[in-house]
Coordinates of C-alpha atoms in Angstrom, one line a residue:
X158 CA -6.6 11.4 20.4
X159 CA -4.1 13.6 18.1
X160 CA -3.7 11.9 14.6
X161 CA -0.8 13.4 13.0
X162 CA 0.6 12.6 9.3
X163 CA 3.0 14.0 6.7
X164 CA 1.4 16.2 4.2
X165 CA 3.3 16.7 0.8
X166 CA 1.9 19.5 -0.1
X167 CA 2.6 21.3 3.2
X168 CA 6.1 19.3 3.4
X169 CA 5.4 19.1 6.9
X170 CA 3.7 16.8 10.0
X171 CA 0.3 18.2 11.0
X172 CA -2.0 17.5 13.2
X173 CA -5.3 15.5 11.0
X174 CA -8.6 17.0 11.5
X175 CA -11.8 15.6 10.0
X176 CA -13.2 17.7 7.1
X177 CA -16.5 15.8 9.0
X178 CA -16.6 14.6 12.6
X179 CA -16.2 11.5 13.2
X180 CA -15.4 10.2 9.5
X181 CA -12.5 9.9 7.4
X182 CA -12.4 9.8 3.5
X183 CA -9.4 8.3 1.4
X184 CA -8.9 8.1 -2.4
X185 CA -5.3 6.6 -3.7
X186 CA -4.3 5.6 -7.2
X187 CA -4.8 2.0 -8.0
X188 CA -3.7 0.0 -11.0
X189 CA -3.2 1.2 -14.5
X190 CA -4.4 -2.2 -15.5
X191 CA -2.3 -2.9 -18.8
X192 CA -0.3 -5.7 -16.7
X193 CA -0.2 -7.5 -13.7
X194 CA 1.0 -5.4 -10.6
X195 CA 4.7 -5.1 -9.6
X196 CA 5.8 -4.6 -5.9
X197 CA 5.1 -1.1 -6.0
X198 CA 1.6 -1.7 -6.4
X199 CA 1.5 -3.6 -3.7
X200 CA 3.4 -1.8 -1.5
X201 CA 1.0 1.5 -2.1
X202 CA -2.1 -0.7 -1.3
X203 CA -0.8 -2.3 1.7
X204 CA -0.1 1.3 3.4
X205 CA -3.2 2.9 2.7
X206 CA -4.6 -1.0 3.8
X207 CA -2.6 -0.2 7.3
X208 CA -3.8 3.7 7.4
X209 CA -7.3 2.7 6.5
X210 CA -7.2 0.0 10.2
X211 CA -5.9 2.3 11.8
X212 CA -8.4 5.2 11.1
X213 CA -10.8 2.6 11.9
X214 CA -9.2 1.6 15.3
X215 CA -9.3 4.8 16.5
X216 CA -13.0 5.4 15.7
X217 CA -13.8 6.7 12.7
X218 CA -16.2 5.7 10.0
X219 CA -13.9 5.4 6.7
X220 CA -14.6 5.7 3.4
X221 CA -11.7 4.2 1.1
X222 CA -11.8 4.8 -3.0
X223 CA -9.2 3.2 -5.2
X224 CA -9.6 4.1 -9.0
X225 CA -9.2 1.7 -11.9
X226 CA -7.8 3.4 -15.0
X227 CA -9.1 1.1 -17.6
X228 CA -8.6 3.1 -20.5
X229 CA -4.9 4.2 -21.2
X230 CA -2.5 4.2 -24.2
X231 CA -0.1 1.5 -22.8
X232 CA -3.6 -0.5 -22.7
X233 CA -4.3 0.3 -26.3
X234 CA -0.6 -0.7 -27.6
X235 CA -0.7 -3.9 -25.7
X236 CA -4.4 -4.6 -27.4
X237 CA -3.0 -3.8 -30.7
X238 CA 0.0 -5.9 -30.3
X239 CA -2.2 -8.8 -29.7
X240 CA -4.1 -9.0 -32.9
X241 CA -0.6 -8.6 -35.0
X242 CA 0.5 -11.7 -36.9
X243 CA 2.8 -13.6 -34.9
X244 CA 1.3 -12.1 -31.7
X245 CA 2.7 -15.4 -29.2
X246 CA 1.0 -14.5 -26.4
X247 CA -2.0 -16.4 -24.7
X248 CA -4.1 -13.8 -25.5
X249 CA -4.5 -12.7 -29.2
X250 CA -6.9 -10.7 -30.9
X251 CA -7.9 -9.4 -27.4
X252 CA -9.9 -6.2 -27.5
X253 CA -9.0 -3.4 -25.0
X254 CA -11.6 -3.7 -22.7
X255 CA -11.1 -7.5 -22.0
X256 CA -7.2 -6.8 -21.6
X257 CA -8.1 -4.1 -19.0
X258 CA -10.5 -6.5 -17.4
X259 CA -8.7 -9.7 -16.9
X260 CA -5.8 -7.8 -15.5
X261 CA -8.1 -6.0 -13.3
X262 CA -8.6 -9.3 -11.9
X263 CA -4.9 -10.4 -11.8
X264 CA -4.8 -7.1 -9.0
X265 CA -7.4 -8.1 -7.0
X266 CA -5.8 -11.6 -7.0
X267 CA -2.9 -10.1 -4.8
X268 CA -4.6 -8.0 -2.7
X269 CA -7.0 -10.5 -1.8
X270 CA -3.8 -13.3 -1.0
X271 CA -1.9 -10.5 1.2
X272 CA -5.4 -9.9 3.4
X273 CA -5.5 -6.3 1.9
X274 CA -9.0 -5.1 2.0
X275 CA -11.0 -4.0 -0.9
X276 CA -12.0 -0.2 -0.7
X277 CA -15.1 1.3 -0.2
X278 CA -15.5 2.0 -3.8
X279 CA -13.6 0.9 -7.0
X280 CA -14.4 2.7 -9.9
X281 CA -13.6 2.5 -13.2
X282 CA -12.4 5.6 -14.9
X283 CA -14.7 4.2 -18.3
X284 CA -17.5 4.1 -15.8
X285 CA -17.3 8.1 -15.1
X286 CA -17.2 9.6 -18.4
X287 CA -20.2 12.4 -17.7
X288 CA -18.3 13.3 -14.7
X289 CA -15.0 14.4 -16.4
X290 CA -16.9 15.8 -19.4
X291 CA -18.7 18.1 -16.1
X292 CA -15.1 18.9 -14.5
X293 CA -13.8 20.2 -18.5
X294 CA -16.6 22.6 -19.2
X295 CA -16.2 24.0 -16.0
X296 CA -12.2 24.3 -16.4
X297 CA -13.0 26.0 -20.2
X298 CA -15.9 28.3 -18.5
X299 CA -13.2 29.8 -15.4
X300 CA -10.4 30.3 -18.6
X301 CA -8.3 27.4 -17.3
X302 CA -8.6 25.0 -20.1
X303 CA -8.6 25.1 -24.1
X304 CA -9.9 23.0 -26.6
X305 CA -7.2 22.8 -28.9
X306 CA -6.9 24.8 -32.5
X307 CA -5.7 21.9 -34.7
X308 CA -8.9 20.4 -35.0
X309 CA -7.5 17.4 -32.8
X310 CA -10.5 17.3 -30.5
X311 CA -7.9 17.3 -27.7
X312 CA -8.5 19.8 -24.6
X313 CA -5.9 20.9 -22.5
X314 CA -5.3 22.3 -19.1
X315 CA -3.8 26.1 -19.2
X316 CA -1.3 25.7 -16.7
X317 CA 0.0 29.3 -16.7
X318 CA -3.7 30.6 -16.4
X319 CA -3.3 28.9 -12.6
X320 CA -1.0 30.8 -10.8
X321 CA -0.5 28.1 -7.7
X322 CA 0.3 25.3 -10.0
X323 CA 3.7 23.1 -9.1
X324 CA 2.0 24.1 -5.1
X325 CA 2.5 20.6 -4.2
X326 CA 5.6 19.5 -5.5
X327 CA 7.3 23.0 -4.9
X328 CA 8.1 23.8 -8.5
X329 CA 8.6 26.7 -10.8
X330 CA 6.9 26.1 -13.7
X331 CA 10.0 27.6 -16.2
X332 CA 11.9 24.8 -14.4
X333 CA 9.1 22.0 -15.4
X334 CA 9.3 19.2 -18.1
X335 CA 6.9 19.3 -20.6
X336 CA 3.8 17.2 -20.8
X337 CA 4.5 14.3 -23.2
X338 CA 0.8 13.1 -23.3
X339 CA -0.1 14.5 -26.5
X340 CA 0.6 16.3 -29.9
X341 CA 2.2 19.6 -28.4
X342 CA 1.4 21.7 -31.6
X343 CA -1.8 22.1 -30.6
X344 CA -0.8 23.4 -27.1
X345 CA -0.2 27.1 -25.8
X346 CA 2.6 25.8 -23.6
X347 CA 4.4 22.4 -24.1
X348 CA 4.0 22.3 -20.0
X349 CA -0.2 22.2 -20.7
X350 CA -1.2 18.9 -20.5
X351 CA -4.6 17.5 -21.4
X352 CA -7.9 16.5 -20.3
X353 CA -9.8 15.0 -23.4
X354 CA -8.0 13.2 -25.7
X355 CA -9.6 13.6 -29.6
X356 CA -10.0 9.8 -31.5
X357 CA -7.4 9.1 -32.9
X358 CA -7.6 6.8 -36.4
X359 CA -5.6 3.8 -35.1
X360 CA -7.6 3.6 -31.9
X361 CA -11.1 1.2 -31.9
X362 CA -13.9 3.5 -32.1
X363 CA -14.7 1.7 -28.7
X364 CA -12.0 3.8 -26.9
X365 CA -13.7 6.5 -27.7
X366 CA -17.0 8.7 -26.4
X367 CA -18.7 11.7 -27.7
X368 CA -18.3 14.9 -26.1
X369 CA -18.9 18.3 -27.1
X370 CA -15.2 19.0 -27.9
X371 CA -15.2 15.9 -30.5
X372 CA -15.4 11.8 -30.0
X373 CA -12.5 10.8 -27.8
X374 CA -11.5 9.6 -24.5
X375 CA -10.3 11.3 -20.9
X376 CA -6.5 12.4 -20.1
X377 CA -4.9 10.6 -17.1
X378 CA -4.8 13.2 -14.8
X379 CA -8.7 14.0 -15.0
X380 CA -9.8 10.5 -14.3
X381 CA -8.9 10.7 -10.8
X382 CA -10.6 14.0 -10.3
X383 CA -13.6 13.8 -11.7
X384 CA -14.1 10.0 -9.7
X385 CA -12.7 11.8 -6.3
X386 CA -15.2 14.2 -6.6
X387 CA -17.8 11.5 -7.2
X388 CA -17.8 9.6 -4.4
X389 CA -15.9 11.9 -1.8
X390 CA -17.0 15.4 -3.0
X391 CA -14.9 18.6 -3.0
X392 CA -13.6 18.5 -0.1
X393 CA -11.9 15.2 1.6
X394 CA -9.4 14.2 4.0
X395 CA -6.7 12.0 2.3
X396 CA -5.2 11.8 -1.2
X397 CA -2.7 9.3 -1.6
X398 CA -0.3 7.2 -4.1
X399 CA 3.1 6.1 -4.6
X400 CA 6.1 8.9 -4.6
X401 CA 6.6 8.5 -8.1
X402 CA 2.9 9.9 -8.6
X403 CA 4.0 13.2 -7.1
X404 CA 4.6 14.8 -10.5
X405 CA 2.9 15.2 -13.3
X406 CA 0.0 13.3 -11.8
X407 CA -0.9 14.2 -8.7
X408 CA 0.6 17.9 -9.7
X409 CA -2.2 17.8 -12.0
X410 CA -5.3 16.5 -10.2
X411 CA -4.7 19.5 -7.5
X412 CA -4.5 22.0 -10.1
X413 CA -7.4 21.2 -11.9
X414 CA -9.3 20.5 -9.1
X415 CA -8.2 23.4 -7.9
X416 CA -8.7 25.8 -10.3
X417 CA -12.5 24.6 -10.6
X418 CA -13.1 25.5 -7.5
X419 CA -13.3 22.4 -5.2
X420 CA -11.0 22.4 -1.9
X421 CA -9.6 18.4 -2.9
X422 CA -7.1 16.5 -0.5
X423 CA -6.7 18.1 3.0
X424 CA -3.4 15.5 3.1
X425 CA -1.7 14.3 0.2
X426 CA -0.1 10.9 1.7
X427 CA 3.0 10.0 -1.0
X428 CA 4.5 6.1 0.3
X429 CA 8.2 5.7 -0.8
X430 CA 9.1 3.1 -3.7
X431 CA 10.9 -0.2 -3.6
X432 CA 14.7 -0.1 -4.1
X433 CA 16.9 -3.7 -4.6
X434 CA 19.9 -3.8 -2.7
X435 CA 19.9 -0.1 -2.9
X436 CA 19.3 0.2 -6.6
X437 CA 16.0 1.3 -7.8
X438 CA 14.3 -1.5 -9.7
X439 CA 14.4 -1.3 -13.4
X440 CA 13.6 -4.0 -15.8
X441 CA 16.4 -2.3 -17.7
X442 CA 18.5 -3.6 -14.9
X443 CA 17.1 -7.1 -14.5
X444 CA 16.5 -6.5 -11.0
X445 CA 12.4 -6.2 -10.5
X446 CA 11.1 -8.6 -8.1
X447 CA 7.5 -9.9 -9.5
X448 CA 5.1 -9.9 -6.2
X449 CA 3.4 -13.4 -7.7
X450 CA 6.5 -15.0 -7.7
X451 CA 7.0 -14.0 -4.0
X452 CA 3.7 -15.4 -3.1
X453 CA 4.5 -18.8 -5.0
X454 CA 7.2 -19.3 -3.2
X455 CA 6.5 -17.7 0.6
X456 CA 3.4 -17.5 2.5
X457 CA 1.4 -14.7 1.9
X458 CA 1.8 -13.5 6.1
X459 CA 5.6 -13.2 4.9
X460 CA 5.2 -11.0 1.9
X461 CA 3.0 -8.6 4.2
X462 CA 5.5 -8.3 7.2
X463 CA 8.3 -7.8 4.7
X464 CA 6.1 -5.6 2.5
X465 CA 4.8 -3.3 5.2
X466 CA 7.8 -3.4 8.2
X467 CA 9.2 -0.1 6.4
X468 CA 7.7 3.1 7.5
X469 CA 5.5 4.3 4.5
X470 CA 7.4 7.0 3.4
X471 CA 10.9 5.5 3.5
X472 CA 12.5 3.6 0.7
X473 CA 12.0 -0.1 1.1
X474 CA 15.1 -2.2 0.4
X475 CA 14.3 -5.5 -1.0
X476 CA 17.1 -8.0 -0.3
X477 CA 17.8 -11.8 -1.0
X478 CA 17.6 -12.4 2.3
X479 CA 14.7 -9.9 3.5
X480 CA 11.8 -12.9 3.1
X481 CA 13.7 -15.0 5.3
X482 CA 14.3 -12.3 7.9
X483 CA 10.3 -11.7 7.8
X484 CA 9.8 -15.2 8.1
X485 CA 11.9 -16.1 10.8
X486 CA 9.7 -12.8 12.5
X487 CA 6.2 -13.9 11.9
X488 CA 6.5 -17.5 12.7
X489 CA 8.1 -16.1 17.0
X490 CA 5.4 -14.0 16.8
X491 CA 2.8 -17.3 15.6
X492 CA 4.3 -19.9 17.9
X493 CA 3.7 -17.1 21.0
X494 CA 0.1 -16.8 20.0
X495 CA -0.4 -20.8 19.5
X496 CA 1.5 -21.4 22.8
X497 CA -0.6 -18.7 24.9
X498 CA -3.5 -20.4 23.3
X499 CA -2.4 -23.9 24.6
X500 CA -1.9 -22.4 28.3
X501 CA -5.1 -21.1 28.5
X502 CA -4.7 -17.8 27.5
X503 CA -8.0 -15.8 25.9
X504 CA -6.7 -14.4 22.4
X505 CA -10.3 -11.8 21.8
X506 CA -9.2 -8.4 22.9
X507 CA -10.3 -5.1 23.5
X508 CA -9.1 -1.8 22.6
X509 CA -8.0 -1.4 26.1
X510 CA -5.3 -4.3 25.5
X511 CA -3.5 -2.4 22.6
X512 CA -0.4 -1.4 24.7
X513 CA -0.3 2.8 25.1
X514 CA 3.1 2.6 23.3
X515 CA 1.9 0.8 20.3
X516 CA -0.9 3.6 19.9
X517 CA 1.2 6.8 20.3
X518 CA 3.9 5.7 17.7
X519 CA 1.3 4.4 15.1
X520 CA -0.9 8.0 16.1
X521 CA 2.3 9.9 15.0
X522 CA 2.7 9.2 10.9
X523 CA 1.5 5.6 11.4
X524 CA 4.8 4.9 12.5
X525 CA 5.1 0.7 11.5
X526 CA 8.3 0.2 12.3
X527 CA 8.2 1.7 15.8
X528 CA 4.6 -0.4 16.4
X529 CA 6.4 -3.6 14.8
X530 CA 9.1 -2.9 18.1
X531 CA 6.3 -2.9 20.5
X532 CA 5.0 -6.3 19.2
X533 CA 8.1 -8.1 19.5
X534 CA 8.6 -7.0 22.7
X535 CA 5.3 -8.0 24.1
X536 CA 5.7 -11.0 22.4
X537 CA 9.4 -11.4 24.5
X538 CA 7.7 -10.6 27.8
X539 CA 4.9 -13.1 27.0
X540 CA 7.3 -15.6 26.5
X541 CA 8.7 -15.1 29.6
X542 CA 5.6 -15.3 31.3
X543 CA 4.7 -18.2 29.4
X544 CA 7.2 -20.5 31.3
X545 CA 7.4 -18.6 34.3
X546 CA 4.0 -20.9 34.7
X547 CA 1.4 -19.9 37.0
X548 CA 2.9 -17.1 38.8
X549 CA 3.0 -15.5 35.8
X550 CA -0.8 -16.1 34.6
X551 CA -2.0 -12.9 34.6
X552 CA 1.1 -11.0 32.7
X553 CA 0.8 -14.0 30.2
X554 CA -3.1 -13.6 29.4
X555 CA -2.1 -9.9 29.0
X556 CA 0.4 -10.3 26.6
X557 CA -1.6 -12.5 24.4
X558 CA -4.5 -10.5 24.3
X559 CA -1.9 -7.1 22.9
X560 CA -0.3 -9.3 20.6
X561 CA -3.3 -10.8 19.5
X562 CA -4.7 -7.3 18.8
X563 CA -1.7 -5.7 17.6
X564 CA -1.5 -8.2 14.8
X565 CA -4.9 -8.1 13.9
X566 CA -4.4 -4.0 13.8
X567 CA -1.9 -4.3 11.2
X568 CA -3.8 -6.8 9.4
X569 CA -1.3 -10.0 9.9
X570 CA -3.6 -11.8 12.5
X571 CA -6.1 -13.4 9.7
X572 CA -3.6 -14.7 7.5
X573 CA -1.7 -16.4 10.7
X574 CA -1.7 -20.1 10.9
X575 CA -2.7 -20.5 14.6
X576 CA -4.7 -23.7 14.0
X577 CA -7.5 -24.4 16.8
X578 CA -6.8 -24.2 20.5
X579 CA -6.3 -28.2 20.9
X580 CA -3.8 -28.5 17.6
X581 CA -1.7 -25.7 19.6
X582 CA -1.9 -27.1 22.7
X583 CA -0.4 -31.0 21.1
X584 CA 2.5 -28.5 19.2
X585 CA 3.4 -26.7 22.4
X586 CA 3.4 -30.1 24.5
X587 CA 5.1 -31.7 21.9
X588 CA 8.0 -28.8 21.6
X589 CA 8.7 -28.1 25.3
X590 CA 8.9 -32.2 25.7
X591 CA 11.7 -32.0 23.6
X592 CA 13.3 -28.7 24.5
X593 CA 13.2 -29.7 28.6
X594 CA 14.9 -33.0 27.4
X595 CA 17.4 -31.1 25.9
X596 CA 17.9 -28.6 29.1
X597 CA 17.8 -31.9 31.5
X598 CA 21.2 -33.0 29.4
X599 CA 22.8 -29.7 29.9
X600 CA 21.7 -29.6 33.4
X601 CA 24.1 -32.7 33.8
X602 CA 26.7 -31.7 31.7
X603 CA 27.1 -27.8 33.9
X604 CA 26.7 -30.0 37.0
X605 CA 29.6 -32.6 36.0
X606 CA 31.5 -29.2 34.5
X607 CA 31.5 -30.5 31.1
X608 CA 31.4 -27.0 29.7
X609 CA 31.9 -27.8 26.3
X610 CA 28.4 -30.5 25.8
X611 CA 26.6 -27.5 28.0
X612 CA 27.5 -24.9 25.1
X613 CA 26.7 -27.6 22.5
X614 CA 23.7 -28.1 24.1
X615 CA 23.0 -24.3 23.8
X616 CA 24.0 -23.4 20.4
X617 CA 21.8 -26.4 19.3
X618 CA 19.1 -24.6 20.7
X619 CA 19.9 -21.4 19.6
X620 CA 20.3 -22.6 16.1
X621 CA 16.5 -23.6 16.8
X622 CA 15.2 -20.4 17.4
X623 CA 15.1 -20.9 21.1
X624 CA 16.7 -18.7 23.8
X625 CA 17.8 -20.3 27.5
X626 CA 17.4 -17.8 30.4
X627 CA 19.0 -19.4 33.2
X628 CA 18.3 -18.8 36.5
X629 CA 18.5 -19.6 40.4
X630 CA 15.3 -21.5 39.6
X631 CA 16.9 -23.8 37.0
X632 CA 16.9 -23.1 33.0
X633 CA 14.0 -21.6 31.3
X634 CA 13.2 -21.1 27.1
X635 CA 11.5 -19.1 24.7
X636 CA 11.0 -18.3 21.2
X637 CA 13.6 -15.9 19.7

């Protein structure tokens, strides 16, 4: 077995080595939970969903940690905002922490519809206060971080005391932006950026915990380090998030991590964002898609096949039409399944049924799009072994069993409406009754050389999805 994935940091494919045999361990950035979550957010959980299966597959014990930053300023504005006279919203007078927890919940409610599995651990970053306070003092005590001189109660991160930092995105720091996450007059360099945020007057005193730099709350960046090193200690396999949390964020967690002393991410995993029609989505441009609305009006198996049919680090463009593409995909690759079914075929597998082809492409950079290719084209040559009939019986029971497998591997198979053996069975009867009416017509119409009803008769088929093979044997179908 040779894993192999794209590290950032490296900017190169390597070969993935447990930091412990046997086990891999995963943290990625979850929700900033001031809103509900936009297809980004759901694209970045269903890859490390698909990365997590397929860690698993190939025998190791994982241990998954998405964060919850419950405690932000967008979270604060949008609390304030509520309790403001003429505040419209369903919510008013809502405190911060009830904001943060009802659209906590709104998350999980997507995740949960598009079968993508809850991690390991989900902590809070309001849950891991002692933690960061820990990760500070020893950042001050190496001369890598600075409580600030203004009497702000902010503490900062020296970013020209760390000679590696800008590492993983390749930067020079000269060549940075600054760091716009608090007052800069009481920084060293604009670029520092900071760890502890000193109470500020407008802010509920609930936002707020003691520390011995002042009463205040945690920077971004420090949240995910301290809860990283929490549950997966210094040193773990996978770090991952969406591309756009390359810089500042990620930039940061490595260089404070690093600079107290703990190894961090072996792999930082970055999955590519979601552009419209080629255009990057902006509000600003009207062109967001809103992953609820998706799921109102498609079934969730759809939104994951679209969602995840891009290889994790490209770009994925959304189009008006991509839903129905996925669609039209899932439901050949459901009525092969419910068909098998109905012919007797055994749909439990065994590792041993994932085709060698699907393995090696998903083993280099859990290559989807290349597995995705393999599952269609078992699903094609189970078809044809489908109404070959019996001479076929063994290929067919194969077939079923990869696809079956496959699926479930890439987490479709659960949210598939395959209905029980006997409801298959009455569909497939049902369908080929009509479909072998429909080839006994065109039988007559090529034997009387009435070309014209004999290509009607096909293109109404076609039009249906299904595909005529004919043969010495007489006319057989499948399922595009």
């Amino acid at each position: 077995m040779t894993l192999r994935f794209y590290d950032t940091a490296s900017a190169s494919v390597r070969d993935f080595e447990p930091v412990v045999p046997g086990k891999a361990s995963l943290y990625y950035c979850g929700a900033t939970v001031q809103s509900g979550p936009h297809i980004g957010h759901v694209r970045s959980g269903l890859v490390f969903d698909i990365l997590v299966r397929w860690l698993r597959f190939r025998g190791l014990k994982v241990t998954a940690v998405r964060n919850v930053t419950d405690i932000d300023d967008k979270i604060l504005e949008k609390a304030r905002a509520s309790e403001q006279p003429g505040f419209d919203g369903d919510h008013p007078n809502e405190p911060w922490w009830a904001l943060a927890y009802r659209f906590e919940g709104v998350f999980h409610q997507a995740y949960d519809a598009l079968g993508i599995e809850r991690p390991t651990y989900e902590p809070r970053a309001t849950g891991h206060i002692p933690q960061m306070h820990e990760l500070i003092a020893e950042l001050i005590e190496r001369g890598h971080a600075y409580p600030a001189q203004d009497g702000s109660g902010d503490v900062y991160f020296d970013v020209r005391s760390w000679p590696r930092y800008g590492e993983l995105t390749h930067q020079r720091l000269d060549e940075m932006q600054d760091a716009a996450d608090a007052d800069p007059r009481g920084k060293r360099d604009p670029r520092d950026f900071a760890l502890w945020k000193g109470h500020k007057d407008q802010d509920p005193l609930t936002a707020s915990w003691d520390s011995p730099w002042g009463r205040g709350r945690p920077g971004w960046h420090l949240e995910c380090s301290a809860m990283a090193g929490r549950y997966l200690g210094d040193r773990f396999d996978f770090h991952g998030g969406g591309l756009d949390l390359r810089f500042p964020h990620h930039e940061n967690e490595l260089a404070q991590s690093a600079a107290a002393g703990r190894g961090f991410a072996n792999f930082w995993l970055h999955n590519g964002l979601v552009a419209y029609q080629g255009e990057k989505m902006s509000k600003s441009l009207g062109n967001t898609v809103d992953p609820q609305q998706m799921l109102a009006e498609n079934r969730p198996l759809v939104v994951r096949y679209m969602l995840g049919q891009a290889h994790y680090r490209s770009v994925l463009d959304y189009r008006p039409t991509s839903l129905e593409e996925a669609a039209a995909a899932v439901e050949r690759i459901e009525a092969f399944l419910v068909a098998a079914s109905a012919a007797g075929a055994d749909l439990d597998w065994e590792p041993a049924d994932i085709p060698a082809d699907f393995v090696a492409v998903m083993d280099d950079d859990l290559n989807v799009p290349r597995a995705l290719g393999v599952l269609h084209d078992r699903v094609r040559a189970g078809n044809t072994a489908l109404h070959a009939g019996a001479e076929q019986a063994s290929e067919l029971a194969a077939a079923a069993r990869a696809v079956s497998g496959m699926t479930e591997i890439l987490g479709l198979r659960a949210l598939m409406a395959l209905g029980e053996a006997g409801a298959g069975a009455q569909e497939h009867e049902a369908l080929d009754q009509l479909v072998q009416d429909l080839l006994e017509r065109r039988a007559a119409a090529r034997a009387e050389k009435d070309w014209a009803e004999a290509d009607r008769l096909r293109d109404t088929l076609a039009e249906a999805g299904i595909v005529v093979a004919d043969g010495a044997g007489g006319s057989t179908w499948t399922l595009g």
